[in-house]
Every structure is written in structure tokens, then in C-alpha cells.
Amino acid sequence: MSYEELPYTAESIVIPTAEQNFIDAADRQCELFYADQLHKRYPKYVPSEPSQVYAALKYVTDKGLLVSNTFVEWGCGFGVATGLATFLGYHATGIEIEPDLVQIAYDLFVQENIEAQLICSSYIPDGIIEYENFGTTDVVSDNFNRSSNSRPCYPEMNLQIEEIDLFFVYPWPGEQEMMLKLFDTIAGEGALLIAYFGDQDTHIYRKIDDSKLA
């Protein structure tokens, strides 16, 4: 297995009223986050630009690039991408390891009537090991503690990782390659990854089967 990058150029789009109301509510939560000095506790947390995230989500949806409608956000923070995915008809799940951020996302979802799953856990699934490698982060399959027939999984989800159609991630600096490797390692054939690397720097990748390229 491998992956390929799909051509994508970020464009400004008109955000529908309901989605914009949700974005505005998330922005208010972000303002409170900084006013309460919580950014000092989570210095690496930086929110993505919601309009650019929505544009990418709508692009893959309108192009019909997915088989189904399951969505997972890795490191969801306030859950903005997860919430926006629900407006486009996805069964969305946000995974975030920090309980304070999960609570903010939960409160936002309740306030805005967003129906999505939040999991307080690492986005590194069972069966995968994360480790430091010469100053960067890498992942490898945990072949020592799992049987040869088992696959990586998120125990809190009622589906296999191979059934997830669309992933989204805004990786920390230095973790971009690791997130691409994680996607390559666990995603099913045809799955997409929207990777937001920064302002006007969004990339879309598709998992492919190398044997079908011959």
C-alpha cells in the first residue's frame, strides 16, 4: 500500500449561514481559551482556519471522491473540523487526548446541536507504537504485543479503521511526515486524508494499492 497526493488548490467559498454560526461560536470559545490563559497549558495547540478546512471538506464531498461518509479528526482540539463535517452529512468522530479540550468541544457541540462522537484518547490506535526518532516522531506496528491477524483499532469506535473514509489532521510542526506514515499504515484503500499544514497550505492524499498501478 501507499498513497498519492491529489491536485487541490484552496479557494475562497461562501460559507452557509448554519456553518458560519458554528464557526463563530468556535471562535468565541477560542477567545475564551486565550483569555483564560489555557494556551499556556497547551502551548502547541493552534486552531486551523475553519473556512479553509470547510472548503477542503466540501471539495472532496462535491467531487464524489469517497465511497461512504465516515470521518475522523486526529487531534481534534475544539472539534471544529469534526463539527463542520457533520454539516456535510458525515458520521464524524473527533479524537483528542487532552480532557480540557475535549470538554470544550463537547460544550460547543451541545450548544450548537452538533451530533458527533468525541473520544478522549490518543489518535495513535491500538496496535501502533509512536516513538522518537532522531528528533522527530515516527510510528511502527506493534507486532510484539498483538497477534498476526489483528489490525490496529480504536476500541471506542464501532467500526474498523479500514471503514473510515476521510481523515483530517492539523499536525504539530515536525509531525507532518509521521501523520502521513500513520495514514499509510492504517487507512483502507481509497480513504482520503485532508492535511492542513498551515494558512493556505492544505493537501489531500488518497490511499492506494500499489499492485493495481502495474
PDB file of N, CA and C in Angstrom, residues 71-155:
ATOM      1  N   PHE A  71     -15.993   9.939   8.991  1.00  0.00           N
ATOM      2  CA  PHE A  71     -14.964  10.969   9.115  1.00  0.00           C
ATOM      3  C   PHE A  71     -14.329  10.885  10.497  1.00  0.00           C
ATOM      4  N   VAL A  72     -13.004  11.029  10.544  1.00  0.00           N
ATOM      5  CA  VAL A  72     -12.274  11.071  11.815  1.00  0.00           C
ATOM      6  C   VAL A  72     -11.286  12.227  11.776  1.00  0.00           C
ATOM      7  N   GLU A  73     -11.309  13.034  12.850  1.00  0.00           N
ATOM      8  CA  GLU A  73     -10.338  14.107  13.006  1.00  0.00           C
ATOM      9  C   GLU A  73      -9.310  13.683  14.043  1.00  0.00           C
ATOM     10  N   TRP A  74      -8.059  13.663  13.644  1.00  0.00           N
ATOM     11  CA  TRP A  74      -6.960  13.313  14.550  1.00  0.00           C
ATOM     12  C   TRP A  74      -6.508  14.563  15.301  1.00  0.00           C
ATOM     13  N   GLY A  75      -6.552  14.507  16.633  1.00  0.00           N
ATOM     14  CA  GLY A  75      -6.168  15.650  17.439  1.00  0.00           C
ATOM     15  C   GLY A  75      -7.149  16.787  17.244  1.00  0.00           C
ATOM     16  N   CYS A  76      -8.409  16.568  17.647  1.00  0.00           N
ATOM     17  CA  CYS A  76      -9.490  17.460  17.215  1.00  0.00           C
ATOM     18  C   CYS A  76      -9.547  18.791  17.955  1.00  0.00           C
ATOM     19  N   GLY A  77      -8.861  18.932  19.099  1.00  0.00           N
ATOM     20  CA  GLY A  77      -8.937  20.198  19.808  1.00  0.00           C
ATOM     21  C   GLY A  77     -10.367  20.554  20.152  1.00  0.00           C
ATOM     22  N   PHE A  78     -10.844  21.699  19.641  1.00  0.00           N
ATOM     23  CA  PHE A  78     -12.221  22.132  19.890  1.00  0.00           C
ATOM     24  C   PHE A  78     -13.236  21.386  19.024  1.00  0.00           C
ATOM     25  N   GLY A  79     -12.760  20.537  18.120  1.00  0.00           N
ATOM     26  CA  GLY A  79     -13.663  19.753  17.284  1.00  0.00           C
ATOM     27  C   GLY A  79     -14.260  20.510  16.112  1.00  0.00           C
ATOM     28  N   VAL A  80     -13.578  21.549  15.646  1.00  0.00           N
ATOM     29  CA  VAL A  80     -14.153  22.380  14.577  1.00  0.00           C
ATOM     30  C   VAL A  80     -14.312  21.591  13.282  1.00  0.00           C
ATOM     31  N   ALA A  81     -13.271  20.893  12.848  1.00  0.00           N
ATOM     32  CA  ALA A  81     -13.390  20.103  11.616  1.00  0.00           C
ATOM     33  C   ALA A  81     -14.438  19.010  11.771  1.00  0.00           C
ATOM     34  N   THR A  82     -14.483  18.407  12.949  1.00  0.00           N
ATOM     35  CA  THR A  82     -15.492  17.371  13.208  1.00  0.00           C
ATOM     36  C   THR A  82     -16.888  17.939  13.085  1.00  0.00           C
ATOM     37  N   GLY A  83     -17.109  19.097  13.697  1.00  0.00           N
ATOM     38  CA  GLY A  83     -18.421  19.726  13.609  1.00  0.00           C
ATOM     39  C   GLY A  83     -18.778  20.113  12.185  1.00  0.00           C
ATOM     40  N   LEU A  84     -17.826  20.693  11.455  1.00  0.00           N
ATOM     41  CA  LEU A  84     -18.094  21.089  10.079  1.00  0.00           C
ATOM     42  C   LEU A  84     -18.417  19.885   9.202  1.00  0.00           C
ATOM     43  N   ALA A  85     -17.778  18.758   9.476  1.00  0.00           N
ATOM     44  CA  ALA A  85     -18.051  17.551   8.692  1.00  0.00           C
ATOM     45  C   ALA A  85     -19.503  17.105   8.834  1.00  0.00           C
ATOM     46  N   THR A  86     -20.078  17.306  10.021  1.00  0.00           N
ATOM     47  CA  THR A  86     -21.473  16.885  10.211  1.00  0.00           C
ATOM     48  C   THR A  86     -22.415  17.677   9.318  1.00  0.00           C
ATOM     49  N   PHE A  87     -22.104  18.940   9.054  1.00  0.00           N
ATOM     50  CA  PHE A  87     -22.964  19.746   8.184  1.00  0.00           C
ATOM     51  C   PHE A  87     -22.979  19.202   6.763  1.00  0.00           C
ATOM     52  N   LEU A  88     -21.927  18.487   6.391  1.00  0.00           N
ATOM     53  CA  LEU A  88     -21.834  17.922   5.043  1.00  0.00           C
ATOM     54  C   LEU A  88     -22.294  16.468   4.993  1.00  0.00           C
ATOM     55  N   GLY A  89     -22.909  16.008   6.092  1.00  0.00           N
ATOM     56  CA  GLY A  89     -23.518  14.688   6.101  1.00  0.00           C
ATOM     57  C   GLY A  89     -22.645  13.550   6.567  1.00  0.00           C
ATOM     58  N   TYR A  90     -21.495  13.854   7.171  1.00  0.00           N
ATOM     59  CA  TYR A  90     -20.602  12.796   7.629  1.00  0.00           C
ATOM     60  C   TYR A  90     -20.978  12.313   9.026  1.00  0.00           C
ATOM     61  N   HIS A  91     -20.766  11.023   9.249  1.00  0.00           N
ATOM     62  CA  HIS A  91     -20.777  10.472  10.602  1.00  0.00           C
ATOM     63  C   HIS A  91     -19.384  10.749  11.165  1.00  0.00           C
ATOM     64  N   ALA A  92     -19.296  11.767  12.002  1.00  0.00           N
ATOM     65  CA  ALA A  92     -17.992  12.325  12.357  1.00  0.00           C
ATOM     66  C   ALA A  92     -17.575  11.968  13.772  1.00  0.00           C
ATOM     67  N   THR A  93     -16.273  11.743  13.916  1.00  0.00           N
ATOM     68  CA  THR A  93     -15.662  11.457  15.217  1.00  0.00           C
ATOM     69  C   THR A  93     -14.412  12.307  15.370  1.00  0.00           C
ATOM     70  N   GLY A  94     -14.274  12.944  16.516  1.00  0.00           N
ATOM     71  CA  GLY A  94     -13.066  13.682  16.841  1.00  0.00           C
ATOM     72  C   GLY A  94     -12.307  12.981  17.953  1.00  0.00           C
ATOM     73  N   ILE A  95     -11.008  12.828  17.781  1.00  0.00           N
ATOM     74  CA  ILE A  95     -10.159  12.164  18.773  1.00  0.00           C
ATOM     75  C   ILE A  95      -9.178  13.182  19.323  1.00  0.00           C
ATOM     76  N   GLU A  96      -9.176  13.334  20.641  1.00  0.00           N
ATOM     77  CA  GLU A  96      -8.319  14.321  21.297  1.00  0.00           C
ATOM     78  C   GLU A  96      -7.877  13.767  22.649  1.00  0.00           C
ATOM     79  N   ILE A  97      -6.583  13.878  22.950  1.00  0.00           N
ATOM     80  CA  ILE A  97      -6.035  13.269  24.156  1.00  0.00           C
ATOM     81  C   ILE A  97      -6.175  14.155  25.391  1.00  0.00           C
ATOM     82  N   GLU A  98      -6.359  15.474  25.210  1.00  0.00           N
ATOM     83  CA  GLU A  98      -6.413  16.387  26.338  1.00  0.00           C
ATOM     84  C   GLU A  98      -7.856  16.550  26.822  1.00  0.00           C
ATOM     85  N   PRO A  99      -8.157  16.145  28.067  1.00  0.00           N
ATOM     86  CA  PRO A  99      -9.534  16.224  28.564  1.00  0.00           C
ATOM     87  C   PRO A  99     -10.122  17.633  28.539  1.00  0.00           C
ATOM     88  N   ASP A 100      -9.331  18.655  28.835  1.00  0.00           N
ATOM     89  CA  ASP A 100      -9.850  20.027  28.825  1.00  0.00           C
ATOM     90  C   ASP A 100     -10.344  20.424  27.432  1.00  0.00           C
ATOM     91  N   LEU A 101      -9.603  20.034  26.406  1.00  0.00           N
ATOM     92  CA  LEU A 101     -10.004  20.365  25.048  1.00  0.00           C
ATOM     93  C   LEU A 101     -11.235  19.566  24.626  1.00  0.00           C
ATOM     94  N   VAL A 102     -11.312  18.316  25.054  1.00  0.00           N
ATOM     95  CA  VAL A 102     -12.490  17.505  24.761  1.00  0.00           C
ATOM     96  C   VAL A 102     -13.729  18.126  25.396  1.00  0.00           C
ATOM     97  N   GLN A 103     -13.582  18.647  26.620  1.00  0.00           N
ATOM     98  CA  GLN A 103     -14.716  19.274  27.294  1.00  0.00           C
ATOM     99  C   GLN A 103     -15.171  20.528  26.555  1.00  0.00           C
ATOM    100  N   ILE A 104     -14.217  21.309  26.063  1.00  0.00           N
ATOM    101  CA  ILE A 104     -14.573  22.497  25.279  1.00  0.00           C
ATOM    102  C   ILE A 104     -15.338  22.083  24.028  1.00  0.00           C
ATOM    103  N   ALA A 105     -14.841  21.046  23.337  1.00  0.00           N
ATOM    104  CA  ALA A 105     -15.520  20.561  22.134  1.00  0.00           C
ATOM    105  C   ALA A 105     -16.919  20.051  22.475  1.00  0.00           C
ATOM    106  N   TYR A 106     -17.022  19.324  23.566  1.00  0.00           N
ATOM    107  CA  TYR A 106     -18.331  18.782  23.978  1.00  0.00           C
ATOM    108  C   TYR A 106     -19.314  19.911  24.253  1.00  0.00           C
ATOM    109  N   ASP A 107     -18.871  20.910  25.005  1.00  0.00           N
ATOM    110  CA  ASP A 107     -19.748  22.042  25.320  1.00  0.00           C
ATOM    111  C   ASP A 107     -20.172  22.775  24.047  1.00  0.00           C
ATOM    112  N   LEU A 108     -19.237  22.923  23.113  1.00  0.00           N
ATOM    113  CA  LEU A 108     -19.547  23.581  21.848  1.00  0.00           C
ATOM    114  C   LEU A 108     -20.579  22.782  21.058  1.00  0.00           C
ATOM    115  N   PHE A 109     -20.419  21.472  21.024  1.00  0.00           N
ATOM    116  CA  PHE A 109     -21.353  20.625  20.281  1.00  0.00           C
ATOM    117  C   PHE A 109     -22.751  20.680  20.898  1.00  0.00           C
ATOM    118  N   VAL A 110     -22.822  20.643  22.221  1.00  0.00           N
ATOM    119  CA  VAL A 110     -24.124  20.726  22.890  1.00  0.00           C
ATOM    120  C   VAL A 110     -24.785  22.066  22.592  1.00  0.00           C
ATOM    121  N   GLN A 111     -24.015  23.126  22.694  1.00  0.00           N
ATOM    122  CA  GLN A 111     -24.529  24.478  22.457  1.00  0.00           C
ATOM    123  C   GLN A 111     -25.062  24.645  21.040  1.00  0.00           C
ATOM    124  N   GLU A 112     -24.353  24.039  20.070  1.00  0.00           N
ATOM    125  CA  GLU A 112     -24.703  24.226  18.668  1.00  0.00           C
ATOM    126  C   GLU A 112     -25.470  23.040  18.079  1.00  0.00           C
ATOM    127  N   ASN A 113     -25.899  22.110  18.934  1.00  0.00           N
ATOM    128  CA  ASN A 113     -26.686  20.949  18.492  1.00  0.00           C
ATOM    129  C   ASN A 113     -25.966  20.123  17.423  1.00  0.00           C
ATOM    130  N   ILE A 114     -24.691  19.901  17.665  1.00  0.00           N
ATOM    131  CA  ILE A 114     -23.887  19.072  16.760  1.00  0.00           C
ATOM    132  C   ILE A 114     -23.895  17.632  17.266  1.00  0.00           C
ATOM    133  N   GLU A 115     -24.245  16.704  16.391  1.00  0.00           N
ATOM    134  CA  GLU A 115     -24.245  15.292  16.756  1.00  0.00           C
ATOM    135  C   GLU A 115     -23.001  14.635  16.172  1.00  0.00           C
ATOM    136  N   ALA A 116     -22.015  14.434  17.023  1.00  0.00           N
ATOM    137  CA  ALA A 116     -20.762  13.805  16.607  1.00  0.00           C
ATOM    138  C   ALA A 116     -20.155  13.116  17.818  1.00  0.00           C
ATOM    139  N   GLN A 117     -19.314  12.148  17.574  1.00  0.00           N
ATOM    140  CA  GLN A 117     -18.658  11.414  18.656  1.00  0.00           C
ATOM    141  C   GLN A 117     -17.331  12.084  19.002  1.00  0.00           C
ATOM    142  N   LEU A 118     -17.079  12.192  20.309  1.00  0.00           N
ATOM    143  CA  LEU A 118     -15.787  12.673  20.797  1.00  0.00           C
ATOM    144  C   LEU A 118     -15.141  11.575  21.616  1.00  0.00           C
ATOM    145  N   ILE A 119     -13.879  11.302  21.323  1.00  0.00           N
ATOM    146  CA  ILE A 119     -13.128  10.270  22.048  1.00  0.00           C
ATOM    147  C   ILE A 119     -11.931  10.927  22.718  1.00  0.00           C
ATOM    148  N   CYS A 120     -11.836  10.784  24.031  1.00  0.00           N
ATOM    149  CA  CYS A 120     -10.693  11.328  24.760  1.00  0.00           C
ATOM    150  C   CYS A 120      -9.613  10.250  24.809  1.00  0.00           C
ATOM    151  N   SER A 121      -8.721  10.303  23.844  1.00  0.00           N
ATOM    152  CA  SER A 121      -7.696   9.267  23.705  1.00  0.00           C
ATOM    153  C   SER A 121      -6.654   9.760  22.710  1.00  0.00           C
ATOM    154  N   SER A 122      -5.593   9.003  22.584  1.00  0.00           N
ATOM    155  CA  SER A 122      -4.599   9.292  21.556  1.00  0.00           C
ATOM    156  C   SER A 122      -5.130   8.886  20.189  1.00  0.00           C
ATOM    157  N   TYR A 123      -4.771   9.650  19.161  1.00  0.00           N
ATOM    158  CA  TYR A 123      -5.152   9.257  17.804  1.00  0.00           C
ATOM    159  C   TYR A 123      -4.269   8.128  17.291  1.00  0.00           C
ATOM    160  N   ILE A 124      -3.215   7.779  18.033  1.00  0.00           N
ATOM    161  CA  ILE A 124      -2.423   6.593  17.693  1.00  0.00           C
ATOM    162  C   ILE A 124      -3.221   5.374  18.142  1.00  0.00           C
ATOM    163  N   PRO A 125      -3.719   4.561  17.225  1.00  0.00           N
ATOM    164  CA  PRO A 125      -4.623   3.479  17.618  1.00  0.00           C
ATOM    165  C   PRO A 125      -3.901   2.321  18.299  1.00  0.00           C
ATOM    166  N   ASP A 126      -4.679   1.487  18.964  1.00  0.00           N
ATOM    167  CA  ASP A 126      -4.133   0.244  19.499  1.00  0.00           C
ATOM    168  C   ASP A 126      -3.509  -0.543  18.354  1.00  0.00           C
ATOM    169  N   GLY A 127      -2.292  -1.048  18.586  1.00  0.00           N
ATOM    170  CA  GLY A 127      -1.596  -1.796  17.552  1.00  0.00           C
ATOM    171  C   GLY A 127      -0.531  -1.004  16.835  1.00  0.00           C
ATOM    172  N   ILE A 128      -0.414   0.288  17.181  1.00  0.00           N
ATOM    173  CA  ILE A 128       0.612   1.153  16.597  1.00  0.00           C
ATOM    174  C   ILE A 128       1.404   1.789  17.734  1.00  0.00           C
ATOM    175  N   ILE A 129       2.717   1.859  17.579  1.00  0.00           N
ATOM    176  CA  ILE A 129       3.590   2.471  18.575  1.00  0.00           C
ATOM    177  C   ILE A 129       4.155   3.774  18.019  1.00  0.00           C
ATOM    178  N   GLU A 130       4.096   4.826  18.819  1.00  0.00           N
ATOM    179  CA  GLU A 130       4.703   6.108  18.465  1.00  0.00           C
ATOM    180  C   GLU A 130       6.024   6.232  19.216  1.00  0.00           C
ATOM    181  N   TYR A 131       7.069   6.698  18.533  1.00  0.00           N
ATOM    182  CA  TYR A 131       8.364   6.797  19.195  1.00  0.00           C
ATOM    183  C   TYR A 131       9.173   7.956  18.611  1.00  0.00           C
ATOM    184  N   GLU A 132      10.145   8.419  19.388  1.00  0.00           N
ATOM    185  CA  GLU A 132      11.030   9.485  18.932  1.00  0.00           C
ATOM    186  C   GLU A 132      12.152   8.897  18.074  1.00  0.00           C
ATOM    187  N   ASN A 133      12.466   9.578  16.969  1.00  0.00           N
ATOM    188  CA  ASN A 133      13.464   9.073  16.036  1.00  0.00           C
ATOM    189  C   ASN A 133      14.324  10.237  15.550  1.00  0.00           C
ATOM    190  N   PHE A 134      15.459  10.419  16.199  1.00  0.00           N
ATOM    191  CA  PHE A 134      16.399  11.484  15.825  1.00  0.00           C
ATOM    192  C   PHE A 134      15.726  12.854  15.777  1.00  0.00           C
ATOM    193  N   GLY A 135      14.998  13.166  16.835  1.00  0.00           N
ATOM    194  CA  GLY A 135      14.376  14.474  16.952  1.00  0.00           C
ATOM    195  C   GLY A 135      13.019  14.614  16.298  1.00  0.00           C
ATOM    196  N   THR A 136      12.552  13.576  15.611  1.00  0.00           N
ATOM    197  CA  THR A 136      11.223  13.600  15.017  1.00  0.00           C
ATOM    198  C   THR A 136      10.399  12.453  15.601  1.00  0.00           C
ATOM    199  N   THR A 137       9.136  12.440  15.286  1.00  0.00           N
ATOM    200  CA  THR A 137       8.245  11.391  15.771  1.00  0.00           C
ATOM    201  C   THR A 137       7.945  10.422  14.639  1.00  0.00           C
ATOM    202  N   ASP A 138       7.907   9.132  14.965  1.00  0.00           N
ATOM    203  CA  ASP A 138       7.646   8.108  13.953  1.00  0.00           C
ATOM    204  C   ASP A 138       6.669   7.101  14.537  1.00  0.00           C
ATOM    205  N   VAL A 139       6.130   6.243  13.684  1.00  0.00           N
ATOM    206  CA  VAL A 139       5.210   5.195  14.123  1.00  0.00           C
ATOM    207  C   VAL A 139       5.621   3.874  13.505  1.00  0.00           C
ATOM    208  N   VAL A 140       5.282   2.791  14.208  1.00  0.00           N
ATOM    209  CA  VAL A 140       5.573   1.449  13.731  1.00  0.00           C
ATOM    210  C   VAL A 140       4.508   0.515  14.278  1.00  0.00           C
ATOM    211  N   SER A 141       4.215  -0.549  13.555  1.00  0.00           N
ATOM    212  CA  SER A 141       3.239  -1.531  14.024  1.00  0.00           C
ATOM    213  C   SER A 141       3.764  -2.256  15.255  1.00  0.00           C
ATOM    214  N   ASP A 142       2.874  -2.490  16.223  1.00  0.00           N
ATOM    215  CA  ASP A 142       3.229  -3.190  17.449  1.00  0.00           C
ATOM    216  C   ASP A 142       3.073  -4.693  17.208  1.00  0.00           C
ATOM    217  N   ASN A 143       4.064  -5.283  16.567  1.00  0.00           N
ATOM    218  CA  ASN A 143       3.977  -6.702  16.227  1.00  0.00           C
ATOM    219  C   ASN A 143       4.300  -7.619  17.400  1.00  0.00           C
ATOM    220  N   PHE A 144       4.827  -7.054  18.482  1.00  0.00           N
ATOM    221  CA  PHE A 144       5.221  -7.889  19.607  1.00  0.00           C
ATOM    222  C   PHE A 144       4.055  -8.204  20.534  1.00  0.00           C
ATOM    223  N   ASN A 145       3.113  -7.264  20.651  1.00  0.00           N
ATOM    224  CA  ASN A 145       2.033  -7.429  21.620  1.00  0.00           C
ATOM    225  C   ASN A 145       0.692  -7.772  20.992  1.00  0.00           C
ATOM    226  N   ARG A 146       0.651  -7.983  19.669  1.00  0.00           N
ATOM    227  CA  ARG A 146      -0.599  -8.300  19.002  1.00  0.00           C
ATOM    228  C   ARG A 146      -0.396  -9.510  18.103  1.00  0.00           C
ATOM    229  N   SER A 147      -1.482 -10.263  17.882  1.00  0.00           N
ATOM    230  CA  SER A 147      -1.399 -11.427  17.018  1.00  0.00           C
ATOM    231  C   SER A 147      -1.244 -10.970  15.573  1.00  0.00           C
ATOM    232  N   SER A 148      -0.768 -11.858  14.744  1.00  0.00           N
ATOM    233  CA  SER A 148      -0.504 -11.514  13.339  1.00  0.00           C
ATOM    234  C   SER A 148      -1.785 -11.196  12.581  1.00  0.00           C
ATOM    235  N   ASN A 149      -2.940 -11.665  13.078  1.00  0.00           N
ATOM    236  CA  ASN A 149      -4.201 -11.451  12.379  1.00  0.00           C
ATOM    237  C   ASN A 149      -4.933 -10.193  12.828  1.00  0.00           C
ATOM    238  N   SER A 150      -4.469  -9.553  13.885  1.00  0.00           N
ATOM    239  CA  SER A 150      -5.180  -8.385  14.405  1.00  0.00           C
ATOM    240  C   SER A 150      -4.757  -7.139  13.649  1.00  0.00           C
ATOM    241  N   ARG A 151      -5.678  -6.172  13.602  1.00  0.00           N
ATOM    242  CA  ARG A 151      -5.429  -4.924  12.912  1.00  0.00           C
ATOM    243  C   ARG A 151      -5.486  -3.783  13.919  1.00  0.00           C
ATOM    244  N   PRO A 152      -4.779  -2.665  13.664  1.00  0.00           N
ATOM    245  CA  PRO A 152      -4.912  -1.502  14.541  1.00  0.00           C
ATOM    246  C   PRO A 152      -6.379  -1.085  14.665  1.00  0.00           C
ATOM    247  N   CYS A 153      -6.744  -0.569  15.818  1.00  0.00           N
ATOM    248  CA  CYS A 153      -8.149  -0.219  16.028  1.00  0.00           C
ATOM    249  C   CYS A 153      -8.285   0.884  17.064  1.00  0.00           C
ATOM    250  N   TYR A 154      -9.427   1.543  17.028  1.00  0.00           N
ATOM    251  CA  TYR A 154      -9.859   2.453  18.079  1.00  0.00           C
ATOM    252  C   TYR A 154     -10.981   1.744  18.828  1.00  0.00           C
ATOM    253  N   PRO A 155     -10.717   1.223  20.035  1.00  0.00           N
ATOM    254  CA  PRO A 155     -11.728   0.425  20.734  1.00  0.00           C
ATOM    255  C   PRO A 155     -13.043   1.166  20.972  1.00  0.00           C
TER     256      PRO A 155
END
